[in-house]
Coordinates of C-alpha atoms in Angstrom, one line a residue:
Chain A
M685 CA 0.0 0.0 0.0
S686 CA 1.5 3.3 -1.1
E687 CA 1.3 6.0 1.5
S688 CA -1.3 8.6 0.6
V689 CA -3.5 11.4 1.9
L690 CA -7.1 11.6 0.8
V691 CA -9.0 14.9 1.3
I692 CA -12.8 14.6 1.4
M693 CA -14.3 17.9 0.1
E694 CA -17.7 19.3 1.1
Q695 CA -20.1 21.0 -1.3
R696 CA -23.7 22.0 -1.3
A697 CA -25.7 22.7 -4.4
G698 CA -22.6 22.8 -6.5
A699 CA -20.6 25.3 -4.4
W700 CA -17.6 24.4 -2.2
N701 CA -17.7 24.8 1.5
R702 CA -14.8 27.3 1.9
M703 CA -13.3 25.1 4.6
S704 CA -12.8 22.3 2.1
L705 CA -10.3 24.4 0.2
E706 CA -8.4 25.1 3.5
T707 CA -8.4 21.4 4.1
L708 CA -7.0 20.8 0.6
A709 CA -4.2 23.2 1.4
A710 CA -3.5 21.2 4.7
G711 CA -3.6 17.9 2.7
Q712 CA -1.1 19.1 0.1
K713 CA 1.2 20.5 2.9
L714 CA 1.0 17.3 4.9
A715 CA 1.6 15.1 1.9
A716 CA 4.6 17.1 0.9
E717 CA 6.2 16.9 4.3
L718 CA 5.5 13.2 4.7
G719 CA 6.5 12.3 1.1
H720 CA 3.0 10.9 0.5
S721 CA 0.8 11.3 -2.6
V722 CA -2.4 13.3 -2.2
A723 CA -5.8 12.8 -3.7
A724 CA -9.2 14.5 -3.2
A725 CA -12.7 13.3 -3.4
V726 CA -16.0 15.1 -3.8
P727 CA -19.2 13.2 -2.9
G728 CA -22.7 14.2 -4.1
R729 CA -25.0 14.0 -7.1
G730 CA -23.8 15.7 -10.3
V731 CA -20.4 16.7 -9.0
A732 CA -18.6 16.5 -12.3
A733 CA -18.1 20.2 -12.6
L734 CA -16.6 20.5 -9.1
A735 CA -14.4 17.5 -9.7
S736 CA -13.1 19.1 -12.9
E737 CA -12.2 22.1 -10.9
L738 CA -10.2 19.9 -8.5
A739 CA -8.4 18.3 -11.5
L740 CA -6.7 21.7 -11.9
K741 CA -5.1 21.4 -8.5
K742 CA -1.8 19.8 -7.7
L743 CA -3.2 16.3 -6.9
D744 CA -2.3 12.7 -7.8
C745 CA -6.0 11.8 -8.4
V746 CA -9.5 13.3 -8.1
Y747 CA -12.5 11.2 -7.4
A748 CA -16.0 12.3 -8.3
V749 CA -18.1 10.2 -5.9
D750 CA -21.4 10.5 -7.7
H751 CA -24.7 8.9 -6.9
E752 CA -28.4 9.7 -7.1
L753 CA -28.7 8.9 -3.4
L754 CA -26.0 11.4 -2.4
A755 CA -28.1 14.3 -3.6
D756 CA -29.0 15.2 0.0
Y757 CA -26.6 14.7 2.8
T758 CA -27.4 11.8 5.1
A759 CA -25.0 10.2 7.6
D760 CA -25.9 6.7 6.4
G761 CA -25.6 7.4 2.7
Y762 CA -22.4 9.4 2.9
T763 CA -20.8 6.9 5.3
A764 CA -21.6 4.0 3.0
A765 CA -20.2 5.8 -0.1
L766 CA -17.0 7.0 1.6
D767 CA -16.4 3.6 3.3
Q768 CA -16.4 2.0 -0.2
L769 CA -14.1 4.8 -1.6
I770 CA -11.6 4.4 1.2
R771 CA -11.4 0.6 0.8
K772 CA -10.7 1.1 -2.8
V773 CA -8.1 4.0 -2.5
Q774 CA -6.5 2.7 0.7
P775 CA -5.1 6.0 1.9
S776 CA -3.1 6.2 5.1
L777 CA -4.7 9.5 6.1
V778 CA -8.2 10.9 5.5
L779 CA -8.7 14.6 6.0
F780 CA -12.0 16.4 6.3
P781 CA -12.9 20.1 7.0
H782 CA -14.4 20.3 10.6
T783 CA -17.8 21.2 9.5
Y784 CA -21.2 20.4 11.1
Q785 CA -21.7 17.8 8.4
V786 CA -18.3 16.2 9.1
R787 CA -19.1 16.1 12.8
D788 CA -22.2 14.1 11.9
L789 CA -20.4 11.8 9.5
A790 CA -16.7 11.3 10.1
P791 CA -16.9 9.6 13.6
K792 CA -19.2 7.0 12.1
L793 CA -16.9 6.4 9.2
A794 CA -13.8 6.1 11.4
T795 CA -15.5 3.6 13.6
R796 CA -15.9 1.3 10.6
F797 CA -12.1 1.3 10.3
H798 CA -11.5 0.7 14.1
Q799 CA -10.4 4.3 14.4
A800 CA -11.5 7.5 16.1
L801 CA -11.6 10.9 14.4
I802 CA -8.8 13.3 15.5
S803 CA -11.2 16.2 15.3
D804 CA -10.9 20.0 15.1
V805 CA -7.1 20.0 14.3
I806 CA -5.4 23.4 14.2
G807 CA -1.8 22.3 13.2
I808 CA 0.1 19.5 11.6
R809 CA 3.7 18.5 11.9
A810 CA 5.7 15.7 10.4
E811 CA 7.9 14.1 13.1
G812 CA 8.5 10.5 12.2
G813 CA 4.9 10.4 11.0
P814 CA 2.1 13.0 11.4
V815 CA 1.5 14.8 14.7
F816 CA -1.7 16.8 15.0
V817 CA -2.3 19.8 17.2
R818 CA -5.7 20.0 18.9
Q819 CA -7.2 22.4 21.5
L820 CA -8.4 21.0 24.8
F821 CA -10.5 22.5 27.6
Q822 CA -12.3 25.0 25.4
G823 CA -9.0 26.3 24.0
K824 CA -7.2 26.8 27.3
L825 CA -4.5 24.1 26.4
N826 CA -3.1 22.6 23.2
A827 CA -2.2 19.0 22.8
D828 CA 0.1 17.2 20.3
V829 CA -1.7 14.1 19.3
R830 CA -0.1 11.1 17.5
P831 CA -2.4 8.7 15.8
G832 CA -2.0 5.0 16.5
G833 CA -3.6 1.6 15.7
P834 CA -4.5 0.5 12.2
A835 CA -4.4 3.0 9.3
P836 CA -6.1 4.9 7.8
Y837 CA -6.2 7.7 10.3
F838 CA -9.1 10.2 10.2
V839 CA -8.6 13.9 10.9
S840 CA -10.8 17.0 10.6
I841 CA -9.3 20.5 10.2
Q842 CA -10.6 23.6 12.1
A843 CA -11.9 26.6 10.1
G844 CA -9.1 29.2 9.4
A845 CA -6.3 26.9 10.5
F846 CA -4.9 26.7 6.9
N847 CA -5.0 29.2 4.1
A848 CA -7.1 28.3 1.1
D849 CA -4.9 30.7 -1.0
N850 CA -2.1 28.2 -0.6
V851 CA -3.7 25.4 -2.6
A852 CA -1.2 24.6 -5.3
S853 CA -2.4 24.3 -8.9
G854 CA -1.5 21.5 -11.3
T855 CA -3.3 18.8 -13.3
A856 CA -4.7 15.6 -11.9
P857 CA -6.4 12.6 -13.5
L858 CA -10.2 12.5 -12.8
E859 CA -12.0 9.3 -11.9
T860 CA -15.7 8.8 -11.4
F861 CA -16.5 6.5 -8.5
T862 CA -20.0 5.1 -8.4
P863 CA -20.7 3.6 -4.9
E864 CA -23.1 0.7 -4.6
L865 CA -26.0 2.3 -2.6
T866 CA -29.6 1.3 -2.1
A867 CA -32.2 3.5 -0.6
S868 CA -32.8 0.9 2.2
V869 CA -29.5 1.6 3.9
I870 CA -30.4 5.3 4.4
R871 CA -32.5 5.6 7.6
Q872 CA -32.4 9.4 7.9
R873 CA -35.1 11.4 6.0
P874 CA -33.7 14.9 5.6
E875 CA -36.0 17.9 4.8
E876 CA -35.0 21.2 3.2
P877 CA -32.6 23.3 5.2
F878 CA -34.2 26.5 6.5
R879 CA -33.3 29.7 8.3
E880 CA -35.3 31.0 11.3
S881 CA -36.3 34.6 11.1
T882 CA -33.2 36.4 12.3
G883 CA -35.0 39.6 13.3
A884 CA -33.8 43.0 12.4
V885 CA -30.4 42.9 14.0
D886 CA -27.6 42.9 11.4
L887 CA -24.3 42.9 13.4
T888 CA -22.2 42.5 10.2
T889 CA -22.4 46.2 9.3
A890 CA -21.6 47.5 12.8
E891 CA -18.3 49.4 13.2
I892 CA -18.2 49.0 17.0
I893 CA -19.4 45.9 18.8
V894 CA -19.5 45.4 22.5
S895 CA -20.0 41.7 23.2
V896 CA -20.8 40.0 26.4
G897 CA -20.1 36.5 27.7
R898 CA -20.8 34.3 30.8
G899 CA -18.7 36.6 32.9
I900 CA -21.7 38.9 33.2
K901 CA -23.2 36.3 35.6
E902 CA -26.9 37.2 35.3
K903 CA -29.5 38.8 33.1
D904 CA -29.9 41.8 35.5
N905 CA -26.3 42.8 34.8
I906 CA -26.7 43.1 31.0
P907 CA -27.4 46.9 31.2
I908 CA -23.9 47.4 32.4
V909 CA -22.5 46.4 29.0
A910 CA -25.5 47.8 27.1
E911 CA -24.6 51.1 28.5
L912 CA -21.0 50.9 27.1
A913 CA -22.3 49.9 23.7
Q914 CA -24.7 52.9 23.7
A915 CA -22.0 55.3 24.9
L916 CA -19.7 54.1 22.0
G917 CA -22.5 54.2 19.5
G918 CA -22.0 50.5 18.9
E919 CA -24.1 47.3 18.8
L920 CA -24.5 44.9 21.7
A921 CA -23.7 41.3 20.9
A922 CA -23.2 38.1 23.0
T923 CA -21.8 34.6 23.1
R924 CA -24.0 31.5 22.7
P925 CA -24.3 30.7 26.4
V926 CA -25.7 34.2 27.1
C927 CA -28.3 33.8 24.3
D928 CA -29.1 30.2 25.4
S929 CA -29.9 31.5 28.8
G930 CA -32.3 34.0 27.3
W931 CA -30.3 37.0 28.6
L932 CA -30.1 38.5 25.1
P933 CA -32.0 37.5 21.9
I934 CA -30.4 35.0 19.6
E935 CA -30.2 37.6 16.9
R936 CA -27.3 39.1 18.8
Q937 CA -25.3 35.9 18.9
V938 CA -21.8 36.0 17.4
G939 CA -20.0 32.7 16.6
S940 CA -20.0 29.7 14.4
S941 CA -23.7 29.1 15.0
G942 CA -24.6 32.9 15.0
Q943 CA -23.3 35.8 13.0
T944 CA -19.8 36.3 11.7
V945 CA -18.6 39.9 12.2
A946 CA -15.5 41.9 11.4
P947 CA -16.1 45.4 12.9
K948 CA -13.4 48.1 13.4
V949 CA -13.4 47.3 17.1
Y950 CA -14.8 44.3 19.0
I951 CA -14.8 44.7 22.7
A952 CA -15.2 41.2 24.4
V953 CA -16.5 41.6 27.9
G954 CA -16.4 38.6 30.2
I955 CA -15.8 36.3 27.3
S956 CA -13.4 33.4 27.8
G957 CA -13.0 32.8 24.0
A958 CA -14.2 29.3 23.2
I959 CA -13.3 28.5 19.6
Q960 CA -17.0 28.6 18.5
H961 CA -17.0 32.2 19.5
L962 CA -13.6 33.1 18.1
L963 CA -14.6 31.8 14.7
G964 CA -17.3 34.5 14.5
M965 CA -15.2 37.5 15.4
K966 CA -11.5 36.9 14.9
G967 CA -11.5 38.9 11.7
S968 CA -12.3 42.1 13.6
K969 CA -9.7 44.8 13.0
T970 CA -9.1 45.5 16.6
I971 CA -10.0 43.2 19.5
V972 CA -10.3 44.3 23.1
A973 CA -10.6 41.8 25.9
I974 CA -11.8 42.5 29.4
N975 CA -11.7 39.3 31.6
K976 CA -10.7 38.4 35.1
D977 CA -8.8 35.3 34.0
A978 CA -5.4 36.2 32.5
N979 CA -5.3 32.7 30.9
A980 CA -8.5 33.0 29.0
P981 CA -8.1 32.1 25.3
I982 CA -9.6 35.5 24.3
F983 CA -6.3 37.1 25.2
E984 CA -4.6 35.1 22.5
V985 CA -6.4 37.1 19.8
A986 CA -6.7 40.4 21.7
D987 CA -4.9 43.6 20.6
Y988 CA -5.7 45.3 23.9
G989 CA -6.4 43.5 27.2
I990 CA -7.5 44.3 30.7
V991 CA -7.2 41.6 33.2
G992 CA -9.7 42.7 35.8
D993 CA -13.2 42.8 37.1
L994 CA -15.7 43.8 34.4
F995 CA -18.1 45.1 37.0
E996 CA -15.5 47.8 37.9
V997 CA -13.8 48.3 34.5
V998 CA -16.9 48.7 32.3
P999 CA -18.7 51.4 34.3
A1000 CA -15.4 53.3 34.5
M1001 CA -15.1 53.1 30.7
V1002 CA -18.6 54.4 30.3
E1003 CA -17.7 57.4 32.5
E1004 CA -14.6 58.0 30.4
V1005 CA -16.3 57.7 27.1
K1006 CA -19.1 60.0 28.2
S1007 CA -16.6 62.6 29.4
C1008 CA -14.7 62.7 26.1
T1009 CA -17.8 62.8 24.0
V1010 CA -18.9 65.7 26.1
L1011 CA -15.6 67.5 25.5
Q1012 CA -16.0 66.9 21.7
R1013 CA -19.3 68.8 21.7
Chain B
M250 CA -40.2 4.9 26.2
K251 CA -36.8 3.9 27.6
I252 CA -34.2 6.7 27.3
I253 CA -30.6 6.4 28.2
V254 CA -28.6 9.6 28.7
S255 CA -24.8 9.3 28.5
I256 CA -23.1 11.8 30.8
K257 CA -19.5 12.7 31.5
E258 CA -17.9 14.5 34.4
V259 CA -15.5 17.3 33.5
P260 CA -13.4 19.8 35.5
V261 CA -15.4 22.7 36.8
R262 CA -15.6 25.6 34.3
D263 CA -13.0 28.2 35.0
S264 CA -10.8 25.8 36.9
Q265 CA -7.2 26.9 37.0
L266 CA -5.5 24.1 35.0
R267 CA -1.9 23.1 35.6
I268 CA 0.0 20.7 33.3
A269 CA 1.1 17.5 35.0
S270 CA 4.8 16.8 35.4
D271 CA 4.8 14.2 32.7
G272 CA 3.5 17.0 30.3
R273 CA 0.8 14.7 28.9
W274 CA -2.2 15.6 31.1
I275 CA -3.3 18.1 33.7
E276 CA -2.8 17.9 37.5
D277 CA -6.3 16.5 38.2
G278 CA -5.9 15.6 41.9
D279 CA -7.3 18.8 43.4
L280 CA -9.7 19.8 40.7
G281 CA -13.5 20.1 41.2
Y282 CA -15.7 18.2 38.8
E283 CA -19.2 18.8 37.3
M284 CA -21.6 17.4 34.7
N285 CA -20.4 18.2 31.2
E286 CA -22.7 21.1 30.2
P287 CA -24.1 19.7 26.9
D288 CA -24.8 16.4 28.7
A289 CA -26.9 18.4 31.3
Y290 CA -29.0 19.6 28.3
A291 CA -29.3 16.0 27.0
L292 CA -30.5 14.9 30.5
E293 CA -33.1 17.7 30.6
E294 CA -34.3 16.7 27.1
A295 CA -34.7 13.1 28.2
L296 CA -36.6 14.2 31.3
Q297 CA -39.0 16.3 29.2
L298 CA -39.6 13.5 26.7
K299 CA -40.4 11.2 29.6
E300 CA -42.8 13.7 31.0
K301 CA -44.5 13.9 27.7
H302 CA -44.5 10.2 26.7
G303 CA -43.9 8.3 29.9
G304 CA -41.3 5.6 30.4
E305 CA -37.9 5.6 32.0
V306 CA -34.7 7.7 32.0
I307 CA -31.4 5.9 32.8
A308 CA -28.3 7.9 33.4
L309 CA -25.1 6.2 32.1
C310 CA -21.6 7.4 33.0
A311 CA -18.1 6.0 32.6
G312 CA -15.7 7.4 35.1
P313 CA -13.8 7.0 38.4
A314 CA -15.6 6.3 41.7
G315 CA -15.8 10.1 42.3
A316 CA -18.2 10.4 39.3
A317 CA -20.9 9.0 41.5
R318 CA -21.5 12.6 42.6
T319 CA -22.5 13.7 39.1
I320 CA -24.6 10.5 38.7
R321 CA -26.5 11.3 41.9
E322 CA -27.1 14.8 40.5
A323 CA -28.7 13.2 37.5
L324 CA -30.9 11.0 39.7
A325 CA -31.8 14.0 41.8
K326 CA -32.9 15.9 38.7
G327 CA -35.2 13.0 37.8
A328 CA -33.4 10.1 36.2
D329 CA -35.0 6.9 37.4
R330 CA -31.8 4.8 37.8
A331 CA -28.2 4.8 36.7
L332 CA -25.4 2.7 35.3
H333 CA -21.8 3.6 36.4
I334 CA -18.9 2.0 34.4
E335 CA -16.4 2.5 37.1
D336 CA -12.7 2.8 36.2
E337 CA -10.1 5.1 37.7
Q338 CA -8.2 5.3 34.3
I339 CA -11.2 5.7 32.1
S340 CA -9.5 8.2 29.8
S341 CA -6.8 5.5 28.9
W342 CA -9.5 3.7 27.0
G343 CA -9.6 6.4 24.2
T344 CA -12.7 7.5 22.3
L345 CA -13.3 4.2 20.6
G346 CA -12.6 2.0 23.6
L347 CA -14.9 4.2 25.8
A348 CA -17.7 4.0 23.2
Q349 CA -17.3 0.2 23.1
L350 CA -17.7 0.1 26.9
L351 CA -20.8 2.3 26.7
A352 CA -22.2 0.1 23.9
K353 CA -21.8 -3.1 26.0
A354 CA -23.5 -1.4 29.0
V355 CA -26.4 -0.1 26.8
A356 CA -27.1 -3.2 24.7
P357 CA -28.9 -5.3 27.3
E358 CA -31.2 -2.4 28.2
K359 CA -32.7 -2.2 24.7
P360 CA -33.4 1.5 24.8
D361 CA -35.7 3.4 22.4
L362 CA -33.5 6.5 22.5
I363 CA -30.0 7.4 23.6
L364 CA -29.1 11.1 24.2
T365 CA -25.8 12.6 25.0
G366 CA -24.2 16.1 24.7
L367 CA -22.7 17.1 21.4
Q368 CA -19.2 17.3 22.9
S369 CA -17.3 17.3 26.1
D370 CA -15.8 20.5 27.5
D371 CA -12.5 18.8 28.3
L372 CA -11.3 16.7 25.3
G373 CA -13.9 18.2 22.9
Y374 CA -13.6 15.4 20.3
G375 CA -17.4 15.6 19.8
Q376 CA -17.9 12.0 18.7
T377 CA -18.8 9.6 21.5
G378 CA -22.5 9.6 20.6
V379 CA -22.0 9.0 16.9
V380 CA -19.5 6.2 17.5
L381 CA -21.9 4.6 20.0
A382 CA -24.7 4.7 17.4
E383 CA -22.5 3.0 14.8
L384 CA -21.4 0.3 17.3
L385 CA -25.1 -0.4 18.2
G386 CA -26.3 -0.2 14.6
F387 CA -28.6 2.7 15.5
P388 CA -29.2 5.7 13.2
H389 CA -28.1 9.0 14.6
A390 CA -28.3 12.8 14.2
T391 CA -26.1 15.4 15.7
I392 CA -26.2 18.9 17.1
I393 CA -30.0 18.7 17.9
M394 CA -32.1 21.7 18.9
A395 CA -35.5 20.0 19.1
A396 CA -36.8 16.4 19.2
E397 CA -40.4 15.2 18.6
V398 CA -41.2 11.5 19.1
L399 CA -43.7 10.1 16.6
D400 CA -45.0 6.6 16.3
G401 CA -41.8 4.5 16.2
R402 CA -39.9 7.4 14.7
I403 CA -38.3 10.6 15.8
R404 CA -38.2 14.0 14.1
V405 CA -35.4 16.3 15.1
K406 CA -34.2 19.8 14.3
R407 CA -30.5 19.7 13.4
E408 CA -28.4 22.8 13.6
L409 CA -26.3 23.6 10.5
E410 CA -23.7 26.5 10.2
S411 CA -24.5 30.2 10.3
G412 CA -28.1 30.1 11.6
W413 CA -29.4 27.3 9.2
F414 CA -31.4 24.4 10.5
Q415 CA -32.7 21.1 9.0
N416 CA -35.4 18.7 10.1
I417 CA -34.6 15.0 9.9
E418 CA -36.8 12.0 10.6
M419 CA -35.5 8.5 11.4
P420 CA -36.7 5.3 13.0
L421 CA -36.2 4.4 16.7
P422 CA -34.1 3.3 18.4
A423 CA -31.7 6.2 17.6
V424 CA -28.9 8.2 19.1
L425 CA -29.0 12.0 19.3
T426 CA -26.3 14.4 20.3
I427 CA -27.8 17.4 22.0
Q428 CA -26.8 21.1 21.5
S429 CA -26.5 23.3 24.6
G430 CA -29.5 25.7 24.8
I431 CA -32.1 23.2 23.4
N432 CA -34.1 23.6 26.6
K433 CA -34.0 25.3 30.0
L434 CA -32.1 23.3 32.7
R435 CA -34.0 22.5 35.9
Y436 CA -32.4 22.5 39.3
A437 CA -32.6 19.5 41.6
T438 CA -35.2 19.9 44.3
L439 CA -34.6 19.0 47.9
M440 CA -37.2 16.2 47.5
G441 CA -35.3 15.1 44.3
I442 CA -32.0 15.0 46.2
K443 CA -33.6 13.0 49.0
K444 CA -35.2 10.5 46.6
A445 CA -31.9 10.1 44.6
K446 CA -30.3 8.4 47.6
T447 CA -32.8 5.5 47.3
K448 CA -32.6 5.1 43.5
E449 CA -30.7 2.3 41.9
L450 CA -27.1 3.1 40.9
K451 CA -25.6 0.0 39.4
R452 CA -21.8 -0.3 39.2
L453 CA -20.4 -2.1 36.1
E454 CA -16.8 -3.4 36.2
V455 CA -14.8 -2.8 33.1
A456 CA -13.5 -6.3 33.2
D457 CA -17.0 -7.7 33.0
L458 CA -17.9 -5.8 29.9
G459 CA -15.5 -7.8 27.7
V460 CA -13.9 -5.0 25.7
A461 CA -10.3 -5.2 24.6
P462 CA -8.6 -1.8 24.7
S463 CA -8.2 -0.4 21.2
P464 CA -5.9 2.6 21.6
T465 CA -6.0 5.0 18.7
A466 CA -4.6 8.5 19.2
T467 CA -2.4 9.4 22.2
I468 CA -1.5 12.8 23.6
E469 CA 2.2 13.2 23.4
R470 CA 2.4 16.7 24.9
L471 CA 0.2 19.3 26.5
Y472 CA 1.1 22.9 26.5
L473 CA -0.2 26.5 26.7
P474 CA -1.2 27.8 23.3
R475 CA 1.2 30.3 21.7
K476 CA -0.3 33.7 21.2
T477 CA -1.1 34.7 17.7
K478 CA -1.2 38.4 18.5
Q479 CA 0.8 40.8 20.6
T480 CA -1.6 41.9 23.3
Q481 CA -1.0 45.3 24.9
L482 CA -2.0 44.5 28.5
I483 CA -3.3 47.6 30.3
E484 CA -2.6 47.6 34.0
G485 CA -3.4 49.7 37.0
S486 CA -6.6 50.1 39.0
A487 CA -10.0 49.5 37.2
K488 CA -10.4 53.3 36.8
Q489 CA -6.9 53.9 35.5
A490 CA -7.0 50.9 33.1
A491 CA -10.5 52.0 31.8
A492 CA -9.1 55.6 31.2
Q493 CA -6.1 54.3 29.3
L494 CA -8.2 51.9 27.2
V495 CA -10.6 54.7 26.2
E496 CA -7.6 56.8 25.3
K497 CA -6.3 54.1 23.0
L498 CA -9.7 53.6 21.5
R499 CA -9.7 57.3 20.8
F500 CA -6.2 57.9 19.5
E501 CA -4.9 54.5 18.2
V502 CA -8.1 52.8 17.1
R503 CA -9.9 56.1 16.4
V504 CA -13.4 54.9 17.0
I505 CA -14.4 57.6 19.6

């Protein structure tokens, strides 16, 4: 068995999930460092056009995994199809983008090969074989993880960990792979995806965002940060746990399951910086963090930081902002 | 219906973590532990489904003897009985080995539904539920925000990225991984805590479950993340720091 990396790409309705291209960059880099060959596969129905696009990348082979029953994603259908592909291609490593779909699919697939998914990887090194970097304890610590047991190893790559612009171009042979699937193996009946009414709050156009996390402790304390947002003429936003608790409406949620924002300044108040939140705001031009825990992951992305009690710092900021806006008038 | 909820104990949120001397795990001797938050939502969902449809809720936990505290909490909140796969070195089993242990404990119960949190707040692999489903031959769905039991089937609302959702229907028995925020968590009542002491908590020995360890990935080194940005830390009293920060927002960031 020749050593190879297989990248499983994700698409919906004929368009790439952007994270797939980042994973392709990761796959090319890893293969180069390990001296492996690298192939990519795109599962779905009618994926010939996307596969042809992949055939213009620097790859050793491209697989269009095409089947009528792959038109809609189902865990059962996609697992069966990729199981067959992997048994045919026999890669030593299988890379996925760490999307919601992959979280649904890849652990099931890995189990069929007596493996577990090394999920949400942020870095890769070749040190006598691949070593994968993962975040533990909500981003507070990193771990170097070495795969073991029988190959192939299954790995998913975190959004933003690799740069899609680094995907190398070239030419690759294209192969259509038609899995053997019957409707009876697919137990899930998916319906059309939908969006819930998101209300009127569009955080993506705000220049200043003051965002609040669990550190605010209770709903009655929300006005403390709301006042800062108002003094600065900015929008108020929140992390998922704050919205889950009903302290602020879900329309104000920033993060992988909420809105993705990139304001001029993002002031994170009492936010520890779990990866799901960072994904929604790390593109902000300036990030300010106010948190009592100096080791909170939010400080890893912050330009300015205050390690302190938000209940003292934020009201003092409001006073300061008010006094300079008065001076300006 | 018979519902099993798989729960895990994790270090209390905001614990100060120190890396152990071997550099491969944290110093865990003096840490406090609590129920993994997404698992608490899974338990609540199970209790609500039982209130609607009747039946039984069984809490399942693999962990050291100390995890009995968290299991008692599940019983106090309303689980009817519990299974505790007791092992002081449970993490040495790895994701696959652990799921194999859970599958062995679950199989004789013949549940209609298995719920668990979408991920743990410590390791965060986010796959135990899915692996368990595959080992048991059950269908599954992940990151669930609503569940409705129909006749022999279940219809669930699955969260997708960026505010999108999708409804999916599948036959029972099934495994669902539950997203935080799906419901409102209840507190254990005094009566509940009292009753929990009399409820059945069955200990299962790892050796009796007949699972051979199948190590997959191992942690070689644990370390503090490297900063990606140079952070200007502003010091001084709250008032001084606030004044300095506002000055920087005014003259360096230019937003005031």
